[in-house]
Amino acid sequence: MASRPDLSGQTALVTGATGGLGTAIARALHEQGATVKLSGRRTEVLESLAAELGERAEPLPADLSKREEVAALAERAGAVDVLVANAGLGGAGPLPDYTLEEAERVLDVNLRAAVHLTHALLPGMLERRRGHLVYISSIAGKAAAVGASLYSATKFGLRGFALALHEDLRDSGVGVTAICPGFIAEAGLWGDTGLEMPRGTGRLRTPDDVAKAVLKGIATGRPEIDVAPIVQRSGGWFTGFAPRLVAASVRRAGGAKLSADLADAQREKR
């Protein structure tokens, strides 16, 4: 089966389009013929991306931590054939380091907004018997690590939501795919920090690799696609039957320090 769908005549909504992953995903969908609705908080970045893409691109600024703006975004987007719920905040660091407001913001942007957008857009897809829902989860949604309780909570939740929806929507004409990236180079929550991964973790994937996985999910209907080196993917494989072993391995590999460094690098984005 082809890994690149023909999206001519279809409309895609991409959240978090101002970040590295969202930008790459938007470009890939546009190249396949989709009209792309670009959502994010930074209006000037959205407008620049829309100008780059040219026709079939529209900026729709929205702050997904605000419930009323999520609802307004769904209404402004109109009939959507492909939803890519990509917006996300880091959520790294011990829970007591967060104010309750900061913690709620992570939950709202990473998980609640995706659920609310799905609730608003899915009925139209079902009526047309056509569409695809793509959720950018994470390897952290398969294997929890030290210092990532908030982030893992949202990514486990998003992955579970996607996998259950995949079963609910079987034979409906609407597909569902969870994409699970590991640490991504060049851009995104990890790439933007400028930190270096410990040796032996394998070649980091890029935003373009994530975008290719999104296209593959739409084309094939696969419920889940990992985008990570085998070392990172293996944590997800083994957690199901040996969670304590995986957690111990992460600790021995310096996971606590890595998480602390990541939390410091992402602190201003809370």
XYZ file of C-alpha atoms in Angstrom:
270
model
C 0.000 0.000 0.000
C 1.282 3.486 -0.855
C 2.771 5.478 2.020
C 1.782 8.858 0.550
C -1.945 9.567 0.289
C -3.579 11.721 -2.356
C -5.202 14.507 -0.351
C -6.412 16.596 -3.261
C -9.688 18.303 -2.404
C -9.335 17.513 1.306
C -8.833 19.903 4.220
C -6.337 19.276 7.012
C -6.108 21.075 10.346
C -2.667 21.009 11.983
C -2.292 22.246 15.558
C 1.087 23.372 16.817
C 1.974 24.432 13.278
C 4.436 27.063 14.507
C 6.803 24.406 15.885
C 9.273 22.262 14.004
C 7.137 19.135 13.852
C 3.958 21.003 12.962
C 5.660 22.953 10.197
C 7.087 19.787 8.639
C 3.706 18.034 8.873
C 1.883 21.001 7.313
C 4.336 21.103 4.411
C 3.979 17.377 3.804
C 0.165 17.501 3.801
C 0.208 20.505 1.481
C 2.551 18.697 -0.926
C 0.000 15.889 -1.112
C -2.680 18.304 -2.275
C -4.467 19.179 0.962
C -5.805 22.582 1.888
C -4.035 23.175 5.187
C -5.431 25.133 8.122
C -2.490 26.184 10.288
C -3.042 26.662 14.011
C -0.702 27.942 16.707
C -0.251 30.857 19.083
C 2.293 32.890 17.087
C 0.332 34.674 14.395
C 3.372 36.016 12.556
C 4.900 32.540 12.230
C 1.632 31.104 10.920
C 1.321 33.906 8.381
C 4.893 33.345 7.222
C 4.278 29.621 6.759
C 1.005 30.281 4.927
C 2.820 32.705 2.610
C 5.503 30.087 1.968
C 2.953 27.412 1.097
C 0.901 29.799 -1.041
C -2.535 28.704 -2.142
C -4.437 26.180 -0.013
C -2.978 27.448 3.281
C -4.750 29.506 5.940
C -3.497 30.656 9.365
C -5.906 30.147 12.267
C -4.234 31.464 15.439
C -5.461 29.946 18.696
C -4.278 29.352 22.256
C -5.287 25.764 22.986
C -4.928 26.230 26.729
C -8.158 28.255 26.559
C -11.289 26.170 26.136
C -13.206 28.883 24.306
C -10.429 29.247 21.730
C -10.429 25.490 21.055
C -14.145 25.619 20.322
C -13.694 28.696 18.145
C -10.878 27.015 16.221
C -13.062 24.024 15.362
C -15.798 26.340 14.126
C -13.433 28.493 12.066
C -11.768 25.450 10.502
C -15.071 24.246 9.058
C -15.315 20.821 7.425
C -12.030 19.067 8.212
C -11.010 15.761 6.624
C -7.693 15.319 8.451
C -6.989 16.458 12.003
C -3.379 16.366 13.164
C -3.349 17.034 16.909
C 0.283 17.992 17.273
C 0.311 20.913 19.735
C 2.188 20.122 22.918
C 4.100 21.509 25.888
C 7.122 19.860 27.457
C 5.936 18.941 30.912
C 9.398 17.829 32.043
C 10.453 18.114 35.670
C 9.084 16.998 39.067
C 5.407 17.769 39.623
C 6.036 19.959 42.746
C 8.121 22.293 40.560
C 4.964 23.261 38.687
C 2.273 25.619 39.839
C -1.205 24.178 39.510
C -1.855 26.637 36.684
C 1.247 25.442 34.807
C 0.268 21.792 35.287
C -3.239 22.439 34.004
C -1.828 24.198 30.964
C 0.195 21.080 30.043
C -2.899 18.895 30.462
C -5.043 21.310 28.463
C -2.721 21.750 25.486
C -1.380 18.200 25.252
C -4.562 16.227 25.849
C -7.812 18.105 26.446
C -7.584 20.224 23.290
C -7.137 17.113 21.135
C -10.200 15.480 22.718
C -12.320 18.608 22.283
C -11.281 19.132 18.657
C -12.071 15.496 17.933
C -15.474 15.843 19.579
C -16.222 18.862 17.380
C -14.862 17.567 14.063
C -15.617 13.839 14.158
C -19.399 14.058 13.503
C -18.763 15.718 10.133
C -16.224 13.056 9.198
C -18.661 10.302 10.113
C -21.424 11.940 8.104
C -19.130 12.118 5.058
C -17.726 8.646 5.859
C -14.271 10.032 5.188
C -11.471 11.365 7.333
C -8.426 10.644 9.446
C -7.462 11.583 12.982
C -3.739 11.780 13.748
C -2.433 12.233 17.282
C 1.208 13.059 17.947
C 1.879 11.065 21.111
C 5.401 9.996 22.104
C 7.573 7.083 23.127
C 6.976 8.680 26.554
C 3.374 7.556 26.051
C 4.598 3.955 26.171
C 7.383 4.029 28.737
C 7.284 6.427 31.683
C 10.592 7.923 32.799
C 11.880 9.762 35.849
C 11.045 13.456 35.883
C 8.299 13.298 33.257
C 5.089 12.613 35.156
C 3.037 15.378 33.524
C 4.359 14.778 30.032
C 3.932 11.018 30.242
C 0.422 11.402 31.646
C -0.670 13.417 28.621
C 1.096 11.231 26.074
C -0.159 7.962 27.597
C -3.623 9.533 27.570
C -3.387 10.699 23.979
C -2.118 7.315 22.826
C -4.875 5.466 24.698
C -7.471 7.837 23.281
C -6.201 7.180 19.742
C -6.029 3.402 20.056
C -9.528 3.181 21.552
C -10.936 5.503 18.874
C -9.311 3.327 16.222
C -11.433 0.436 17.454
C -14.578 2.546 17.873
C -14.345 3.844 14.305
C -13.552 0.577 12.573
C -15.478 0.331 9.266
C -16.729 3.930 9.623
C -14.519 5.378 6.890
C -12.593 7.417 9.483
C -9.073 6.287 10.310
C -7.072 6.943 13.472
C -3.304 6.875 13.943
C -1.101 7.605 16.947
C 2.415 8.739 16.034
C 5.000 8.091 18.756
C 8.227 10.049 18.227
C 11.246 9.695 20.428
C 13.681 12.556 20.883
C 13.637 14.553 17.632
C 16.690 16.395 16.297
C 16.804 19.880 14.760
C 13.463 21.161 16.086
C 10.586 20.359 18.399
C 10.502 20.064 22.184
C 13.876 18.303 22.289
C 15.635 19.817 19.284
C 14.908 23.373 20.435
C 16.768 22.819 23.725
C 20.189 22.373 22.131
C 20.954 19.483 24.489
C 22.874 16.415 23.388
C 21.711 12.845 23.829
C 23.954 10.348 25.640
C 26.013 8.065 23.431
C 24.500 4.828 22.278
C 20.963 6.133 21.819
C 21.071 5.842 18.027
C 20.434 8.362 15.248
C 17.775 10.825 16.264
C 14.884 11.171 13.866
C 13.942 14.511 12.294
C 10.711 16.492 11.868
C 10.572 15.273 8.267
C 10.611 11.683 9.544
C 7.586 12.474 11.707
C 5.830 14.087 8.737
C 6.456 10.974 6.623
C 4.958 8.844 9.412
C 1.847 11.035 9.429
C 1.418 10.509 5.681
C 1.999 6.775 6.094
C -0.618 6.584 8.841
C -3.205 8.323 6.670
C -2.379 6.166 3.648
C -2.292 2.804 5.420
C -4.662 3.272 8.357
C -2.108 1.867 10.791
C -3.188 2.515 14.389
C 0.298 3.330 15.654
C 3.693 4.261 14.194
C 6.927 4.778 16.154
C 9.465 7.345 14.976
C 12.560 6.647 17.040
C 15.810 4.654 17.133
C 15.501 1.049 18.255
C 16.997 1.844 21.669
C 14.149 4.254 22.411
C 11.480 2.053 20.822
C 12.584 -0.937 22.882
C 11.570 0.867 26.080
C 8.015 0.912 24.822
C 8.132 -2.748 23.814
C 9.429 -3.994 27.172
C 7.461 -1.730 29.518
C 4.335 -3.837 29.114
C 5.860 -6.860 30.838
C 8.945 -5.509 32.622
C 8.260 -1.880 33.659
C 10.639 -1.942 36.631
C 13.477 -3.227 34.468
C 12.927 -0.482 31.913
C 12.741 2.199 34.615
C 15.963 0.929 36.203
C 17.704 0.921 32.827
C 16.674 4.527 32.211
C 17.978 5.554 35.641
C 21.310 3.827 35.069
C 21.608 5.545 31.688
C 21.371 8.971 33.334
C 17.682 9.572 32.836
C 17.317 11.737 35.946
C 19.997 14.193 34.836
C 18.671 14.248 31.299
C 15.186 15.043 32.575
C 16.477 17.769 34.875
C 18.420 19.384 32.023
C 15.357 19.183 29.792
C 13.148 20.761 32.457
C 15.571 23.667 32.849
C 15.759 24.189 29.091
C 11.971 24.185 28.738
C 11.107 26.191 31.860
C 10.339 29.423 30.014
C 7.762 27.639 27.834
C 5.521 26.525 30.702
